[in-house]
Amino acid sequence: MAVPFSVYLFQQKEEVEWLNDELILLLNEIATATKEIAGKVRKAGLLGVLGSAGKVNVQGEEVQKLDELANEILIESLRNCGKACQITSEEVEDCLVVSESGYAVAFDPLDGSSNIDVNISIGTIFSIHRDSVMKPGKEQLAAGYVIYGPSTMLVMSLGRGVVAFTLDPESGNFLLSHPEVKLPERGKIYSINEANRDKWTSEGLRKFIDYLKGEKYTLRYVGSMVADVHRTLFKGGIFIYPADKKNAKGKLRLLYEASPMAFLIEQAGGLASTGEKPILEVVPEELHQRVPVILGSRWEVEKCLEFMREG
Ligand code: AHM
Ligand code: MG
């Protein structure tokens, strides 16, 4: 019988010194909220929650109804559980300060919005720090994502490797399905929005992608970071969202996209870089700060950085 998420957390208390009952409660709360979101995602076409909410968010992007719903579900459960001192969401301009100390949670309630209406995998990403979110990613106490795909899966790290749980629709439990997620040293897939090729600011990056083509790599790009990183984590290869002429710092947000994904990738044995430094070393300056993202198997990431340095 596979181990349920809540039981797994209790078992980890021995291994992870910062894992106490409070953090366990918080993590369970996040898992419960994502199950509710999974239910809404599954029935989206029947609930009338597809399409735009008719407004733009702090990033200037169109908000989808399901984005809003997922955001409300997460904020409500984090407020109610009483363990979150700060709540930061992609959909909310300011950080919600609940109390002075405790756990600071940052999340992207529904990543991959452009895929919502077409029934393609989307996800929720979360990152947990002590007291404040304005700390480098290497200080995360826990990070993870839930992918709403053919299966709903929760992939998480407490800084002791990466584990994955699959939602069992019968029992409603996240059950441990992948006790040790390890990134292959090298893969066969690259994942980047190649339509932006002419806009990329790094000539070295264009040469790197050409090099991969010569090495018979294949291209996979969903356009949901959660899905693209999930595939990279399990199959290896490289995922890139680079700086370009439109987005000088790339598109993805540090606190609730780049940093938690970098934590998972590195905990699984891979690398994650901005092109200049490890993502986990970046000290946040703004809540909704963006960073270029290059992550995946060690071999490809190192090679990409080499090409980018040479220009
Ligand atoms: P979102 O949080 O508004 O959904 O935007 C982030 C998404 C990521 O999931 C994905 O990697 C990226 O945007 C895709 O961007 P593009 O369409 O420019 O390739
Ligand atoms: Mg997002």
Short mmCIF file of C-alpha atoms and ligand atoms in Angstrom, two decimals:
data_model
loop_
_atom_site.label_atom_id
_atom_site.label_comp_id
_atom_site.label_asym_id
_atom_site.label_seq_id
_atom_site.Cartn_x
_atom_site.Cartn_y
_atom_site.Cartn_z
CA MET A 1 0.00 0.00 0.00
CA ALA A 2 1.50 3.32 -1.08
CA VAL A 3 2.17 5.89 1.63
CA PRO A 4 -0.28 8.84 1.81
CA PHE A 5 1.18 12.37 1.72
CA SER A 6 0.31 13.17 5.36
CA VAL A 7 1.90 9.93 6.60
CA TYR A 8 5.00 10.59 4.51
CA LEU A 9 5.38 14.01 6.13
CA PHE A 10 5.29 12.52 9.61
CA GLN A 11 7.88 9.93 8.59
CA GLN A 12 10.17 12.72 7.38
CA LYS A 13 10.28 14.42 10.78
CA GLU A 14 13.25 12.23 11.68
CA GLU A 15 15.17 13.25 8.54
CA VAL A 16 14.38 16.93 8.15
CA GLU A 17 15.21 19.02 11.20
CA TRP A 18 12.96 21.98 10.26
CA LEU A 19 9.94 19.79 9.62
CA ASN A 20 7.66 20.28 12.63
CA ASP A 21 3.92 19.89 13.19
CA GLU A 22 3.29 23.45 12.04
CA LEU A 23 5.01 23.03 8.69
CA ILE A 24 3.30 19.66 8.27
CA LEU A 25 -0.07 21.31 8.84
CA LEU A 26 0.75 23.98 6.28
CA LEU A 27 1.87 21.45 3.67
CA ASN A 28 -1.24 19.36 4.25
CA GLU A 29 -3.33 22.49 3.81
CA ILE A 30 -1.66 23.24 0.47
CA ALA A 31 -2.22 19.65 -0.66
CA THR A 32 -5.90 19.84 0.31
CA ALA A 33 -6.35 23.15 -1.52
CA THR A 34 -4.78 21.72 -4.68
CA LYS A 35 -7.17 18.75 -4.55
CA GLU A 36 -10.03 21.24 -4.57
CA ILE A 37 -8.41 23.06 -7.51
CA ALA A 38 -7.93 19.71 -9.29
CA GLY A 39 -11.67 19.09 -8.92
CA LYS A 40 -12.50 22.48 -10.46
CA VAL A 41 -9.99 21.97 -13.29
CA ARG A 42 -11.48 18.57 -14.09
CA LYS A 43 -15.01 20.00 -14.34
CA ALA A 44 -14.03 23.43 -15.71
CA GLY A 45 -16.15 23.17 -18.87
CA LEU A 46 -19.24 22.34 -16.78
CA LEU A 47 -18.77 24.95 -14.07
CA GLY A 48 -18.67 27.93 -16.41
CA VAL A 49 -15.19 28.87 -15.25
CA LEU A 50 -13.44 28.73 -18.61
CA GLY A 51 -12.32 31.94 -20.26
CA SER A 52 -11.16 35.34 -19.17
CA ALA A 53 -12.20 37.05 -15.94
CA GLY A 54 -12.18 40.30 -17.91
CA LYS A 55 -9.22 41.93 -16.14
CA VAL A 56 -5.43 41.99 -16.17
CA ASN A 57 -3.19 41.04 -13.24
CA VAL A 58 -0.17 42.84 -11.75
CA GLN A 59 1.96 41.41 -14.54
CA GLY A 60 -0.31 43.01 -17.15
CA GLU A 61 -1.54 39.56 -18.21
CA GLU A 62 -5.13 38.59 -18.76
CA VAL A 63 -6.63 36.85 -15.72
CA GLN A 64 -8.60 33.67 -16.40
CA LYS A 65 -11.62 32.77 -14.26
CA LEU A 66 -9.91 29.58 -13.14
CA ASP A 67 -6.78 31.58 -12.14
CA GLU A 68 -8.97 33.62 -9.83
CA LEU A 69 -10.75 30.62 -8.40
CA ALA A 70 -7.47 28.79 -7.68
CA ASN A 71 -6.05 31.94 -6.11
CA GLU A 72 -9.07 32.32 -3.80
CA ILE A 73 -8.96 28.66 -2.76
CA LEU A 74 -5.27 28.86 -1.81
CA ILE A 75 -5.48 32.19 0.00
CA GLU A 76 -8.51 31.09 1.96
CA SER A 77 -6.91 27.84 3.13
CA LEU A 78 -3.59 29.48 3.98
CA ARG A 79 -5.36 32.16 6.02
CA ASN A 80 -7.47 29.58 7.82
CA CYS A 81 -4.65 27.25 8.75
CA GLY A 82 -2.99 30.00 10.82
CA LYS A 83 0.57 28.99 9.99
CA ALA A 84 1.31 31.36 7.11
CA CYS A 85 2.69 34.75 8.13
CA GLN A 86 3.03 36.05 4.54
CA ILE A 87 1.12 35.04 1.44
CA THR A 88 2.44 36.02 -1.99
CA SER A 89 0.55 35.15 -5.12
CA GLU A 90 1.13 35.79 -8.79
CA GLU A 91 -2.38 37.21 -8.89
CA VAL A 92 -2.02 39.69 -6.02
CA GLU A 93 0.06 42.86 -6.23
CA ASP A 94 1.18 43.10 -2.60
CA CYS A 95 2.28 40.48 -0.17
CA LEU A 96 -0.54 39.68 2.30
CA VAL A 97 1.02 40.01 5.73
CA VAL A 98 -0.87 37.94 8.26
CA SER A 99 1.57 37.98 11.18
CA GLU A 100 5.19 38.75 11.95
CA SER A 101 6.66 35.29 12.03
CA GLY A 102 5.80 31.87 10.72
CA TYR A 103 5.93 30.52 7.21
CA ALA A 104 6.07 32.74 4.16
CA VAL A 105 4.34 31.09 1.23
CA ALA A 106 4.65 32.19 -2.40
CA PHE A 107 2.62 30.53 -5.11
CA ASP A 108 1.45 30.65 -8.68
CA PRO A 109 -2.12 29.42 -8.24
CA LEU A 110 -2.58 28.25 -11.82
CA ASP A 111 0.43 28.27 -14.05
CA GLY A 112 0.09 27.88 -17.78
CA SER A 113 -3.07 29.99 -18.09
CA SER A 114 -2.98 29.98 -21.86
CA ASN A 115 -3.63 26.23 -21.73
CA ILE A 116 -6.67 26.31 -19.43
CA ASP A 117 -9.32 26.54 -22.12
CA VAL A 118 -7.84 23.79 -24.26
CA ASN A 119 -7.60 21.02 -21.65
CA ILE A 120 -3.80 20.89 -21.61
CA SER A 121 -1.82 20.31 -18.40
CA ILE A 122 -1.58 23.25 -16.02
CA GLY A 123 -0.37 23.41 -12.44
CA THR A 124 0.10 25.12 -9.08
CA ILE A 125 3.62 26.02 -7.91
CA PHE A 126 4.53 26.78 -4.27
CA SER A 127 7.55 27.86 -2.28
CA ILE A 128 7.93 28.08 1.50
CA HIS A 129 10.46 30.16 3.45
CA ARG A 130 10.74 31.00 7.10
CA ASP A 131 9.31 34.47 7.99
CA SER A 132 9.84 36.22 4.64
CA VAL A 133 9.69 35.40 0.95
CA MET A 134 12.40 37.95 0.15
CA LYS A 135 15.18 35.41 0.61
CA PRO A 136 17.28 33.48 -1.91
CA GLY A 137 15.82 30.22 -3.16
CA LYS A 138 18.51 28.14 -1.48
CA GLU A 139 16.85 29.01 1.85
CA GLN A 140 13.52 27.42 0.89
CA LEU A 141 12.25 24.99 3.51
CA ALA A 142 10.04 23.25 0.97
CA ALA A 143 8.98 23.76 -2.62
CA GLY A 144 6.87 21.89 -5.09
CA TYR A 145 4.15 21.87 -7.67
CA VAL A 146 0.94 20.06 -8.45
CA ILE A 147 0.39 19.16 -12.08
CA TYR A 148 -3.21 18.80 -13.26
CA GLY A 149 -2.54 16.39 -16.09
CA PRO A 150 -3.94 12.98 -17.06
CA SER A 151 -3.05 12.22 -13.42
CA THR A 152 -2.88 14.88 -10.75
CA MET A 153 0.56 14.68 -9.19
CA LEU A 154 2.24 16.52 -6.33
CA VAL A 155 6.02 16.80 -6.69
CA MET A 156 7.87 18.16 -3.71
CA SER A 157 11.22 18.63 -2.01
CA LEU A 158 11.99 19.28 1.64
CA GLY A 159 15.64 19.73 0.75
CA ARG A 160 16.29 15.98 0.98
CA GLY A 161 15.77 14.90 -2.61
CA VAL A 162 12.53 14.96 -4.59
CA VAL A 163 9.45 12.80 -4.18
CA ALA A 164 6.23 12.58 -6.17
CA PHE A 165 2.70 11.63 -5.17
CA THR A 166 -0.18 10.70 -7.44
CA LEU A 167 -3.74 11.62 -6.52
CA ASP A 168 -5.77 8.47 -6.15
CA PRO A 169 -9.26 9.47 -7.37
CA GLU A 170 -10.87 6.67 -5.36
CA SER A 171 -9.49 7.50 -1.92
CA GLY A 172 -8.86 11.19 -2.61
CA ASN A 173 -5.31 10.80 -1.21
CA PHE A 174 -2.01 11.85 -2.68
CA LEU A 175 -0.09 8.54 -2.56
CA LEU A 176 3.69 8.24 -2.81
CA SER A 177 4.30 6.95 -6.34
CA HIS A 178 7.91 8.10 -6.93
CA PRO A 179 9.98 7.88 -3.73
CA GLU A 180 13.17 9.14 -5.37
CA VAL A 181 12.99 11.39 -8.44
CA LYS A 182 16.43 11.66 -10.06
CA LEU A 183 17.14 13.72 -13.14
CA PRO A 184 19.06 11.86 -15.85
CA GLU A 185 22.61 13.24 -16.26
CA ARG A 186 21.79 13.93 -19.91
CA GLY A 187 18.59 13.84 -21.96
CA LYS A 188 17.37 14.07 -25.55
CA ILE A 189 14.85 16.90 -25.36
CA TYR A 190 15.08 20.69 -25.41
CA SER A 191 12.16 22.90 -24.43
CA ILE A 192 12.03 26.57 -25.39
CA ASN A 193 9.62 28.88 -27.20
CA GLU A 194 11.57 28.88 -30.43
CA ALA A 195 9.19 31.37 -32.05
CA ASN A 196 11.11 34.01 -30.06
CA ARG A 197 14.47 32.96 -31.53
CA ASP A 198 15.11 36.27 -33.32
CA LYS A 199 14.32 38.18 -30.13
CA TRP A 200 16.70 36.24 -27.83
CA THR A 201 19.41 38.58 -26.61
CA SER A 202 22.07 35.83 -26.50
CA GLU A 203 23.65 34.82 -29.80
CA GLY A 204 25.32 31.94 -27.91
CA LEU A 205 21.84 30.59 -27.10
CA ARG A 206 20.91 30.47 -30.80
CA LYS A 207 24.16 28.55 -31.48
CA PHE A 208 23.43 26.17 -28.59
CA ILE A 209 19.96 25.32 -29.95
CA ASP A 210 21.48 24.72 -33.41
CA TYR A 211 24.09 22.50 -31.77
CA LEU A 212 21.36 20.42 -30.06
CA LYS A 213 19.60 19.98 -33.41
CA GLY A 214 22.86 18.65 -34.84
CA GLU A 215 23.01 16.23 -31.92
CA LYS A 216 19.56 14.91 -32.91
CA TYR A 217 17.69 16.33 -29.94
CA THR A 218 13.93 16.68 -30.20
CA LEU A 219 11.80 19.69 -29.22
CA ARG A 220 8.92 19.56 -26.75
CA TYR A 221 7.22 22.76 -25.59
CA VAL A 222 3.84 22.80 -23.86
CA GLY A 223 3.86 26.43 -22.75
CA SER A 224 2.93 25.44 -19.18
CA MET A 225 6.07 25.68 -17.10
CA VAL A 226 4.78 23.00 -14.75
CA ALA A 227 4.33 20.52 -17.61
CA ASP A 228 7.61 21.42 -19.29
CA VAL A 229 9.58 21.17 -16.03
CA HIS A 230 7.77 17.96 -15.05
CA ARG A 231 8.86 16.31 -18.28
CA THR A 232 12.39 17.65 -17.88
CA LEU A 233 12.58 16.35 -14.31
CA PHE A 234 11.58 12.84 -15.31
CA LYS A 235 13.16 12.54 -18.76
CA GLY A 236 16.11 14.93 -18.58
CA GLY A 237 17.17 17.49 -21.15
CA ILE A 238 16.81 21.23 -20.83
CA PHE A 239 14.06 23.84 -20.33
CA ILE A 240 14.84 27.47 -21.12
CA TYR A 241 12.92 30.74 -20.83
CA PRO A 242 15.60 33.23 -21.78
CA ALA A 243 15.91 37.01 -21.75
CA ASP A 244 14.69 38.52 -25.00
CA LYS A 245 14.16 41.94 -26.54
CA LYS A 246 10.63 42.08 -25.14
CA ASN A 247 11.44 40.71 -21.67
CA ALA A 248 14.96 41.82 -20.71
CA LYS A 249 14.84 39.57 -17.63
CA GLY A 250 12.87 36.76 -19.20
CA LYS A 251 9.22 36.11 -18.49
CA LEU A 252 9.16 33.80 -15.50
CA ARG A 253 8.83 35.09 -11.96
CA LEU A 254 11.56 34.37 -9.43
CA LEU A 255 9.60 33.78 -6.24
CA TYR A 256 6.86 31.42 -7.36
CA GLU A 257 8.09 29.99 -10.68
CA ALA A 258 11.88 29.99 -11.12
CA SER A 259 12.99 29.53 -7.53
CA PRO A 260 10.78 26.58 -6.48
CA MET A 261 11.43 24.81 -9.80
CA ALA A 262 15.19 25.41 -9.43
CA PHE A 263 15.02 23.91 -5.93
CA LEU A 264 13.36 20.75 -7.26
CA ILE A 265 15.69 20.43 -10.23
CA GLU A 266 18.82 20.81 -8.08
CA GLN A 267 17.46 18.46 -5.42
CA ALA A 268 16.97 15.89 -8.20
CA GLY A 269 20.59 16.28 -9.31
CA GLY A 270 20.20 18.86 -12.09
CA LEU A 271 21.21 22.50 -12.48
CA ALA A 272 19.25 25.76 -12.68
CA SER A 273 20.80 29.04 -13.76
CA THR A 274 19.85 32.52 -14.88
CA GLY A 275 22.76 32.37 -17.33
CA GLU A 276 24.83 34.39 -14.89
CA LYS A 277 24.38 32.65 -11.58
CA PRO A 278 22.49 29.78 -9.97
CA ILE A 279 18.81 30.73 -9.64
CA LEU A 280 18.93 29.63 -6.00
CA GLU A 281 21.55 32.33 -5.27
CA VAL A 282 19.42 35.23 -6.55
CA VAL A 283 18.42 37.55 -3.72
CA PRO A 284 14.94 38.92 -4.52
CA GLU A 285 14.60 42.67 -4.88
CA GLU A 286 10.96 42.80 -5.88
CA LEU A 287 7.98 40.59 -5.16
CA HIS A 288 7.13 39.91 -8.81
CA GLN A 289 10.70 40.00 -10.11
CA ARG A 290 11.45 38.07 -13.31
CA VAL A 291 14.56 36.06 -14.12
CA PRO A 292 15.83 34.17 -17.15
CA VAL A 293 15.57 30.42 -16.55
CA ILE A 294 17.87 27.66 -17.81
CA LEU A 295 17.28 24.37 -16.04
CA GLY A 296 17.55 20.63 -16.48
CA SER A 297 20.16 17.90 -16.75
CA ARG A 298 23.68 18.93 -15.72
CA TRP A 299 25.19 18.11 -19.09
CA GLU A 300 22.87 20.30 -21.16
CA VAL A 301 22.78 23.20 -18.69
CA GLU A 302 26.59 23.33 -18.46
CA LYS A 303 26.84 23.13 -22.26
CA CYS A 304 24.27 25.92 -22.68
CA LEU A 305 26.18 28.19 -20.26
CA GLU A 306 29.39 27.45 -22.15
CA PHE A 307 27.78 28.51 -25.47
CA MET A 308 26.28 31.62 -23.87
CA ARG A 309 29.65 32.66 -22.41
CA GLU A 310 31.30 32.31 -25.80
CA GLY A 311 28.48 34.34 -27.44
P1 AHM B 1 1.33 32.28 -16.48
O1 AHM B 1 1.81 32.16 -15.07
O2 AHM B 1 0.58 33.56 -16.72
O3 AHM B 1 0.58 31.10 -16.94
O4 AHM B 1 2.63 32.47 -17.42
C1 AHM B 1 3.72 31.62 -17.27
C2 AHM B 1 3.79 30.65 -18.41
C3 AHM B 1 4.64 29.45 -18.07
O5 AHM B 1 3.85 28.43 -17.60
C4 AHM B 1 5.27 29.09 -19.38
O6 AHM B 1 6.53 28.49 -19.22
C5 AHM B 1 5.38 30.40 -20.09
O7 AHM B 1 4.41 31.26 -19.51
C6 AHM B 1 5.11 30.29 -21.56
O8 AHM B 1 5.29 31.53 -22.13
P2 AHM B 1 5.26 31.74 -23.74
O9 AHM B 1 3.84 31.59 -24.13
O10 AHM B 1 5.80 33.12 -23.92
O11 AHM B 1 6.15 30.69 -24.34
MG MG B 2 2.75 31.23 -13.97
#
